[in-house]
Short mmCIF file of C-alpha atoms in Angstrom, two decimals:
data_model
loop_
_atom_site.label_atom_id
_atom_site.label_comp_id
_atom_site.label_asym_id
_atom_site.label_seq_id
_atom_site.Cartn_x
_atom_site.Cartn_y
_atom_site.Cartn_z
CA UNK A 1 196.26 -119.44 159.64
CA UNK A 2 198.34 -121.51 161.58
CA UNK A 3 197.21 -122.65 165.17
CA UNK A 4 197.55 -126.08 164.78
CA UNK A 5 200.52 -128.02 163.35
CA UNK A 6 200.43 -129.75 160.18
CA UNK A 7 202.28 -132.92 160.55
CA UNK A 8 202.53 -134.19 164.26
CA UNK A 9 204.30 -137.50 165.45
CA UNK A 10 201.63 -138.97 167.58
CA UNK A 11 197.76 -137.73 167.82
CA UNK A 12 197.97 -137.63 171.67
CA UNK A 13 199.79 -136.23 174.29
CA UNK A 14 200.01 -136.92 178.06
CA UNK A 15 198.86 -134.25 179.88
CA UNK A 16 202.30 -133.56 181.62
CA UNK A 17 202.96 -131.57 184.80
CA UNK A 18 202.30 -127.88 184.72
CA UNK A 19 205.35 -126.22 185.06
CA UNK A 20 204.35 -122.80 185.85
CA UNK A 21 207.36 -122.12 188.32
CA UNK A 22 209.91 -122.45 185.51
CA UNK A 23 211.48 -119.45 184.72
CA UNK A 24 211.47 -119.16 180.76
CA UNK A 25 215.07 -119.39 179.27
CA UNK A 26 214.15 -119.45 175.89
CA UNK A 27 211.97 -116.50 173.92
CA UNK A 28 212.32 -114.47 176.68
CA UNK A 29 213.66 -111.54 175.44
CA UNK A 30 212.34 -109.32 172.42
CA UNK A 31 213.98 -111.46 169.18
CA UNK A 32 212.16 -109.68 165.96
CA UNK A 33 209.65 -106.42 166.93
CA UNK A 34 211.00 -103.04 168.85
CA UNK A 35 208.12 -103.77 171.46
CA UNK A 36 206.42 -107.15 172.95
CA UNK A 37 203.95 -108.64 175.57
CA UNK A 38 205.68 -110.71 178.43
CA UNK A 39 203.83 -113.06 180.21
CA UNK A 40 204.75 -113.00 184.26
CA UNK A 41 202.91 -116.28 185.05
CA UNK A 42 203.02 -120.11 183.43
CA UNK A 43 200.46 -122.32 181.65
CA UNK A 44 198.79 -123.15 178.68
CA UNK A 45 197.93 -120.73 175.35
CA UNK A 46 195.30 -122.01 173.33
CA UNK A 47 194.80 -121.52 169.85
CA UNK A 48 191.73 -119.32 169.68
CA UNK A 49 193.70 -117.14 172.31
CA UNK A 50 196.62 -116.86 170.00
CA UNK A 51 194.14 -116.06 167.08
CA UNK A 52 192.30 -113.60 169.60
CA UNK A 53 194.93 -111.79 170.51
CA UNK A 54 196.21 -111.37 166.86
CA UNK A 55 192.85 -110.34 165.70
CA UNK A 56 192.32 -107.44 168.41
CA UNK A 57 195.88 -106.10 167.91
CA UNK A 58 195.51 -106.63 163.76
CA UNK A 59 192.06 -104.65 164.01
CA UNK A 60 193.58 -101.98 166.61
CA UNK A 61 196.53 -101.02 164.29
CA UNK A 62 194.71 -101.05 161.23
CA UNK A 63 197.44 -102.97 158.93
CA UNK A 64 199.85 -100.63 160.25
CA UNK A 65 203.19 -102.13 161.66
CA UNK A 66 204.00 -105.67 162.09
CA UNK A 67 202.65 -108.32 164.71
CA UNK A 68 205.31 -110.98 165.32
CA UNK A 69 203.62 -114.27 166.99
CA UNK A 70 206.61 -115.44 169.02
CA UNK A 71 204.20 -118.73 170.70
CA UNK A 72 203.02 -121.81 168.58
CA UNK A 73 199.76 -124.08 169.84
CA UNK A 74 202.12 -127.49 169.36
CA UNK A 75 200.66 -129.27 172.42
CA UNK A 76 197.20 -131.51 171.78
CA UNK A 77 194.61 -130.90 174.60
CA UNK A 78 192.39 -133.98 174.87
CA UNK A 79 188.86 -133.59 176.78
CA UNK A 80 185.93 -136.12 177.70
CA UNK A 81 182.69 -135.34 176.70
CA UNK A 82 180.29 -134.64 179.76
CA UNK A 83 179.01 -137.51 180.97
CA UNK A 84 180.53 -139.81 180.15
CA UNK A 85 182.02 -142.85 182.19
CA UNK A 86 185.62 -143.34 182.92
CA UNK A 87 188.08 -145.27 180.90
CA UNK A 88 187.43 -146.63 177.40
CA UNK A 89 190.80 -144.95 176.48
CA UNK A 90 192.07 -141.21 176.16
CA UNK A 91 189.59 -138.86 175.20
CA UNK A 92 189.77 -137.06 171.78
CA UNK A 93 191.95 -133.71 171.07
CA UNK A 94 189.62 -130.47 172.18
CA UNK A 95 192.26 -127.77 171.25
CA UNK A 96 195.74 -126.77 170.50
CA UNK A 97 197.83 -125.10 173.36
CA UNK A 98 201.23 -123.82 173.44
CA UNK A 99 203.30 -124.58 176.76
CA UNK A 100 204.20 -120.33 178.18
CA UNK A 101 206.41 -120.25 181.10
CA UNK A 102 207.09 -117.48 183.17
CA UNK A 103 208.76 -114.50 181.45
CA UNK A 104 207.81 -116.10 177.66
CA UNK A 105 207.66 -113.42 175.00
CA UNK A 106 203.98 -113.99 173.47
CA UNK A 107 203.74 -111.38 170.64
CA UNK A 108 206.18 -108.75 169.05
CA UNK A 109 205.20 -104.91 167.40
CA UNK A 110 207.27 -103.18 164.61
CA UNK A 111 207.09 -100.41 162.99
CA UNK A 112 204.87 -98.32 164.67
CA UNK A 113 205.57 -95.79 167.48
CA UNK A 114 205.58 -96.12 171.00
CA UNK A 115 202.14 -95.16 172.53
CA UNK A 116 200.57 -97.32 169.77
CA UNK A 117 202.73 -100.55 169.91
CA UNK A 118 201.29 -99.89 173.84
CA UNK A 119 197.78 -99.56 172.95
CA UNK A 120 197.72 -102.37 171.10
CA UNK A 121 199.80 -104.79 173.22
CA UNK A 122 197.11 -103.58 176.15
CA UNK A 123 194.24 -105.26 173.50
CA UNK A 124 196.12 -108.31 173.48
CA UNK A 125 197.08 -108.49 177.14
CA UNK A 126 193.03 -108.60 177.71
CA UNK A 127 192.86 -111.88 175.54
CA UNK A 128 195.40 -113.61 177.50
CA UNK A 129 195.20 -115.73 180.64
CA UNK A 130 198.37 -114.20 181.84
CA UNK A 131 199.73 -111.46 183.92
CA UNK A 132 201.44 -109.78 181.35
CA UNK A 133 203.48 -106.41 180.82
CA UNK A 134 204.94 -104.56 177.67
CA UNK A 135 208.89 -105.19 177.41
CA UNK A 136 210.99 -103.53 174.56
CA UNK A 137 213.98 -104.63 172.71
CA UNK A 138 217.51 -104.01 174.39
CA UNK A 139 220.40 -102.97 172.21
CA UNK A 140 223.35 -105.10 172.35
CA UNK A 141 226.64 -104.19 174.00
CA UNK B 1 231.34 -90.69 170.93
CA UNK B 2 231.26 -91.34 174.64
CA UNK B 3 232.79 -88.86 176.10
CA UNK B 4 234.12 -89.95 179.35
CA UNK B 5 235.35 -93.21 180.56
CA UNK B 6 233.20 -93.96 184.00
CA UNK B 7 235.43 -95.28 186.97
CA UNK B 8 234.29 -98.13 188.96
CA UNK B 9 235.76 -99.24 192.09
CA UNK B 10 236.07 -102.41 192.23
CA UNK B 11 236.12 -105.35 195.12
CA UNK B 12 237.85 -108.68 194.77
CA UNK B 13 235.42 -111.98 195.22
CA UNK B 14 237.16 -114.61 197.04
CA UNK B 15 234.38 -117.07 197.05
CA UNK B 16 232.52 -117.49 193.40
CA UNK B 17 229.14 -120.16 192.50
CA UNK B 18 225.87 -119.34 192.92
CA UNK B 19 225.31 -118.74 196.96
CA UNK B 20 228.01 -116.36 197.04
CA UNK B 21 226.50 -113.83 194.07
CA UNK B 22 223.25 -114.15 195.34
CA UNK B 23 224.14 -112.83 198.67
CA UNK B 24 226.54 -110.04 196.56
CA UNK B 25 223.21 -108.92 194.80
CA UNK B 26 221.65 -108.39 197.88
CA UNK B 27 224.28 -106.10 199.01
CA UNK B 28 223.71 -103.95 195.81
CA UNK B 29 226.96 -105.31 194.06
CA UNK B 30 227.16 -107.06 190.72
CA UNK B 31 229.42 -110.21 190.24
CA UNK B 32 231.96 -109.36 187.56
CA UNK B 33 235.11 -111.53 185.52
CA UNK B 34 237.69 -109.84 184.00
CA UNK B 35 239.25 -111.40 181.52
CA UNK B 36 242.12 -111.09 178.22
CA UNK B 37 245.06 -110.39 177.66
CA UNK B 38 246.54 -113.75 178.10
CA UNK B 39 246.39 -112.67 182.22
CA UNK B 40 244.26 -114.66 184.43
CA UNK B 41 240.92 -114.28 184.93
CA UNK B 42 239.68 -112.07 188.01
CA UNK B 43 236.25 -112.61 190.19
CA UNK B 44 235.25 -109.11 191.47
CA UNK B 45 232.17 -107.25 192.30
CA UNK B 46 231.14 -103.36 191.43
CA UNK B 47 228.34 -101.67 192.58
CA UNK B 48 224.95 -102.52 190.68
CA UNK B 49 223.65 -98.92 190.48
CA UNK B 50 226.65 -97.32 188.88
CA UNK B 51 227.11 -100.32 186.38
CA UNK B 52 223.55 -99.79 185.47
CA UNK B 53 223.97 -95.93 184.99
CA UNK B 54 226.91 -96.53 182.81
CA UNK B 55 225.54 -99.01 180.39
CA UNK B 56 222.00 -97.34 180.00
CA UNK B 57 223.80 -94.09 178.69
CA UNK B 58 225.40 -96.98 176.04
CA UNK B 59 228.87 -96.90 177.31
CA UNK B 60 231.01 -99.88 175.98
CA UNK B 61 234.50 -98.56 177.46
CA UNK B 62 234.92 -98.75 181.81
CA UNK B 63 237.79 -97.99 183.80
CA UNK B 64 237.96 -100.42 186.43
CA UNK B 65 239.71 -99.49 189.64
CA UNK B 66 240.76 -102.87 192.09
CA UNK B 67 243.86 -103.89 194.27
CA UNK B 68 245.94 -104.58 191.56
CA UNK B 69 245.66 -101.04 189.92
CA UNK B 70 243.46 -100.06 187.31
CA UNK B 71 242.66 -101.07 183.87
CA UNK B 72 240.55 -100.45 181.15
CA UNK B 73 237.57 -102.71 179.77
CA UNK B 74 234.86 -103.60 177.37
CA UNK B 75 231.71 -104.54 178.38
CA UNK B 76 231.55 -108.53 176.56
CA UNK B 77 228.48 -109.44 177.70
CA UNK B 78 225.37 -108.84 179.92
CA UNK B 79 223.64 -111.48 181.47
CA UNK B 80 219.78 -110.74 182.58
CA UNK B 81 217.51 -112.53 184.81
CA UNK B 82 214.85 -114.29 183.14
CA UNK B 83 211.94 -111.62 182.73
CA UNK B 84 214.96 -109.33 181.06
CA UNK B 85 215.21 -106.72 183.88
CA UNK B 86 218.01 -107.23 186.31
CA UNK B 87 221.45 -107.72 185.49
CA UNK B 88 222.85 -110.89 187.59
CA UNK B 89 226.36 -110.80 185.78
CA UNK B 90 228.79 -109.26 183.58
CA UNK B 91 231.62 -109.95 181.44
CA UNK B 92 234.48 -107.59 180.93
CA UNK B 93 237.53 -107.56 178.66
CA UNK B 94 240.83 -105.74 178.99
CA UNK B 95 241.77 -103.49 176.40
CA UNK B 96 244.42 -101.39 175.35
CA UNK B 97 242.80 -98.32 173.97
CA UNK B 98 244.74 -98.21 170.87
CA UNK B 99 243.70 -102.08 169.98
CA UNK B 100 241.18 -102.83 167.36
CA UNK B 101 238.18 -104.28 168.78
CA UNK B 102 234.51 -105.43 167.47
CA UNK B 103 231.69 -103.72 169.18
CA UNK B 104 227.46 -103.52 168.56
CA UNK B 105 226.70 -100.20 168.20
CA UNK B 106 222.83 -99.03 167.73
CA UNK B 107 221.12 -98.00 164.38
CA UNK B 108 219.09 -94.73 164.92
CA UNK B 109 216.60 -94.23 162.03
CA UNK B 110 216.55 -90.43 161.32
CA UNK B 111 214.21 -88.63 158.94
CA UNK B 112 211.28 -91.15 159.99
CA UNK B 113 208.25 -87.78 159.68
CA UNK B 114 210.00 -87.05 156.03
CA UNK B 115 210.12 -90.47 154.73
CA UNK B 116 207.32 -90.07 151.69
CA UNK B 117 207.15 -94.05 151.67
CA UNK B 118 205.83 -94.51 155.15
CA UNK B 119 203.23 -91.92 154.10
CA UNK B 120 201.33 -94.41 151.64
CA UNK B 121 199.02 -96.08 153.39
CA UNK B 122 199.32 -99.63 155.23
CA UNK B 123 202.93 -98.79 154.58
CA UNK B 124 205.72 -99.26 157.56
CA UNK B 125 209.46 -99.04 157.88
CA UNK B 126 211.15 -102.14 158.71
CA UNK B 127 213.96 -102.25 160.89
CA UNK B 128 215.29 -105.75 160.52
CA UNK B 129 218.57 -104.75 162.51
CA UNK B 130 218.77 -102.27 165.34
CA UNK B 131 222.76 -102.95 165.70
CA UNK B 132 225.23 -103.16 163.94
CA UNK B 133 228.55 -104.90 164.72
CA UNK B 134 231.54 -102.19 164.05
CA UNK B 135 235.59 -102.69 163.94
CA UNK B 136 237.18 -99.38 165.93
CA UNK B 137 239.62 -98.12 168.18
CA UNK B 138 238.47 -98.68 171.98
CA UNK B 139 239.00 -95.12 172.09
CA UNK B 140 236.75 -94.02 169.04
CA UNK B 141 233.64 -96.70 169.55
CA UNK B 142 230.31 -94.15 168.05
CA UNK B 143 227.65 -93.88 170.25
CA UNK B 144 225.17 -94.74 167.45
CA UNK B 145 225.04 -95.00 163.61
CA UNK B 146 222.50 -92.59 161.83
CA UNK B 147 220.05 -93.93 158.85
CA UNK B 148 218.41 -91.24 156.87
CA UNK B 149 215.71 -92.21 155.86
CA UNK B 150 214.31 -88.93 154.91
CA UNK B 151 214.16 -89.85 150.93
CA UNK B 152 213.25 -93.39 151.51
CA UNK B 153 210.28 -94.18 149.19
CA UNK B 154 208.21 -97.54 148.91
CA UNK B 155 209.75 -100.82 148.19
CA UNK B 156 213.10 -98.82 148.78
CA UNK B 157 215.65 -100.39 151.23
CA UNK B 158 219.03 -99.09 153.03
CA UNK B 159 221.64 -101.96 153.51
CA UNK B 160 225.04 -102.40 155.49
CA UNK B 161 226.91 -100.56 152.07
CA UNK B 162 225.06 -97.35 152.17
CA UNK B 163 225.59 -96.78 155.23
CA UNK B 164 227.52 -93.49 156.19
CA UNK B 165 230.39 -94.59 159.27
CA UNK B 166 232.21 -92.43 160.73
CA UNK B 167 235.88 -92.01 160.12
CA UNK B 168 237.91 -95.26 161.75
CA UNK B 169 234.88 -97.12 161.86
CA UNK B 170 234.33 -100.16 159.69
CA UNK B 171 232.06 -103.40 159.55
CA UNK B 172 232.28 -107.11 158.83
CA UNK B 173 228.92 -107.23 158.01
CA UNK B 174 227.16 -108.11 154.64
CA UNK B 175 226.88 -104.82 152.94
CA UNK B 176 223.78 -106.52 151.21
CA UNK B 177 221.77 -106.91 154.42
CA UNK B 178 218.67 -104.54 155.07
CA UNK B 179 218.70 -101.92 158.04
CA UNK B 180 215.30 -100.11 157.32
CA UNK B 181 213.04 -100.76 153.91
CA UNK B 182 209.71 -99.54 153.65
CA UNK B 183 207.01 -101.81 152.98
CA UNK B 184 203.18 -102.52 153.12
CA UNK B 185 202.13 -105.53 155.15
CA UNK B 186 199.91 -108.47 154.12
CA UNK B 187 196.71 -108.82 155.15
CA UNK B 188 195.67 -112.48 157.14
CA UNK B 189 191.92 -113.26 156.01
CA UNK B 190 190.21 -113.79 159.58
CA UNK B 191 188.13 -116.87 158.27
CA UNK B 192 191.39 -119.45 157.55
CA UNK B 193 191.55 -119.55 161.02
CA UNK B 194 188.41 -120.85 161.71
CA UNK B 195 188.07 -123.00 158.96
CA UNK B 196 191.42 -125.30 159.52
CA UNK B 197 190.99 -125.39 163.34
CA UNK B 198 188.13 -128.65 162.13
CA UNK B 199 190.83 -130.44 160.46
CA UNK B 200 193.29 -132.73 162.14
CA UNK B 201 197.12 -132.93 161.00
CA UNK B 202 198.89 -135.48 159.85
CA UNK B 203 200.01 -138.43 162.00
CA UNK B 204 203.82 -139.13 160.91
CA UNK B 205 203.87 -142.34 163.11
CA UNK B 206 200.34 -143.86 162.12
CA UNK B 207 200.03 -147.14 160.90
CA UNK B 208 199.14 -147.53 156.56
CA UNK B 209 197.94 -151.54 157.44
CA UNK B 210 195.55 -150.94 160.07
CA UNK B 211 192.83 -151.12 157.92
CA UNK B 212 194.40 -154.41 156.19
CA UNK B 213 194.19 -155.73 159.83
CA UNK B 214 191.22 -155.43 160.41
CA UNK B 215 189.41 -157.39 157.37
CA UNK B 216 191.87 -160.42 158.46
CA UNK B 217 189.91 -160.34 162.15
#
């Protein structure tokens, strides 16, 4: 299961401004699936999210059809233990996160039809800390 | 194929960036550029709603209607906002109708109820394509390409080569790519996930002395 990279350049990350305004220009549109969950607001994904939403749509659909994971937890979330005094250094990684902008394509269906790629996109919507809606793939001109 | 060209009346845009299409959006027009044909390029604007009826009943070919007279063109490409559902600008090409041009048509899967592979169980049809890019006359551009997959059993695919194109119609495309196969998808075990979120990954940038520092101190 991947929700964590394997190799990373440095341990730590700063924290960074949350850029929740930006409007997603990448992985915003359906790439792989027919159908896929948008997310309408910014933020960060965590892992067990990721891995929560997989899990409700994998048990929902019963091996049918194919989930597509379009997000990757890439950012290291550091937390201090409670109480504890400040300083002494940045506090050790808690969890994985992946960085979702505005109109971010979180997970893609194939290969199933319609009302179920729906159902099951629903199940994942309810695991995510996002708005979200259902978008589907648009043919090409 | 499409049966009739749509007209669109067209108005010339004398001022183009940013401001000016916003405030053409609001107005219910669409900023267009028409280009080709070794001419120069023209700014104008056509009305949103009738653009949008024409290319969700998948027409490639318009007829656009401005000052200058009228002329025929391709939809190039369709630029969305960033949640995918307005358009904010298009790109148009002139054609002559007799010209050869390269167009993505869609791949309808037909026969999906029949299809005794998709019957096994845990089994799905993959789609890895749902266009396909065609070479035609801009007069004889299909409205879609049919894959029967009626007889389509397990582990069986349907590439480029099998497929059936109309008469006129022909494709660039590897005939050795995939447009529907029927397979049976792998199973994740639920506990990996759990057990590798304890481990840490590997530092690229760490230091291999650190601990030979330390016993110096």
């Amino acid at each position: 299961m991947a929700n964590m990279p394997k190799r990373v350049k440095f341990r730590k990350q700063m924290r960074r401004a949350k850029k929740s305004h930006v409007k997603a220009s990448r992985g915003n549109y359906v790439a792989f699936g027919e159908y896929g969950i948008q997310s309408l607001e910014g933020g960060w994904l965590g892992a067990r999210q990721i891995e929560a939403g997989r899990i409700a749509a994998t048990h929902f659909l019963r091996r049918e059809g194919k989930i597509f994971i379009r997000v990757f937890p890439d950012k290291p979330i550091s937390k201090k233990p409670l109480e504890t005094r400040m300083g002494k250094g940045k506090a050790e990684t808690e969890y994985w996160a992946a960085v979702v902008r505005p109109g971010t394509i979180l997970f893609e269906i194939a290969g199933v039809p319609e009302g179920l790629a729906k159902e099951a996109l629903a199940r994942i919507a309810h695991k995510m800390p996002f708005k979200c809606r259902m978008v589907q793939r648009r043919h090409g001109v | 194929m499409s049966t009739a060209t749509p007209k669109l009346k067209a108005t010339p845009r004398e001022k183009t960036g940013t401001k000016y299409a916003q405030r053409l959006r609001k107005q219910g027009l669409l900023p267009v550029v028409v280009y080709g044909h070794k001419q120069d390029p023209a700014h104008i604007a056509i009305s949103q709603e009738e653009f949008l009826h024409a290319l969700h009943h998948g027409v490639h070919l318009l007829e656009v209607e401005h000052a200058g007279g009228s002329e025929s063109c391709l939809i190039k490409e369709v630029q969305y906002d960033y949640l995918g559902t307005d358009v904010i600008h298009v790109d148009l090409t002139r054609v002559d109708l007799n010209e050869e041009i390269q167009v993505s048509v869609p791949l309808e899967l037909f026969g999906e109820d029949e299809c005794p592979g998709a019957k096994v169980e845990g089994a799905f049809i993959e789609q890895p394509f749902v266009d396909i890019e065609v070479i035609c006359k801009a007069n004889n551009i299909p409205d879609k390409i049919i894959v029967d997959i009626s007889k389509l059993e397990l582990g069986d695919a349907i590439t480029i080569g099998d497929l059936k194109l109309p008469a006129g119609v022909t494709t660039e495309q590897n005939a050795d790519d995939v447009v529907a196969s029927v397979s049976v998808a792998k199973e994740v075990p639920e506990e990996e996930g759990a057990a590798a979120e304890s481990a840490e990954p590997e530092v690229i940038s760490e230091r291999k002395d650190e601990g030979e520092g330390a016993d110096k101190n």
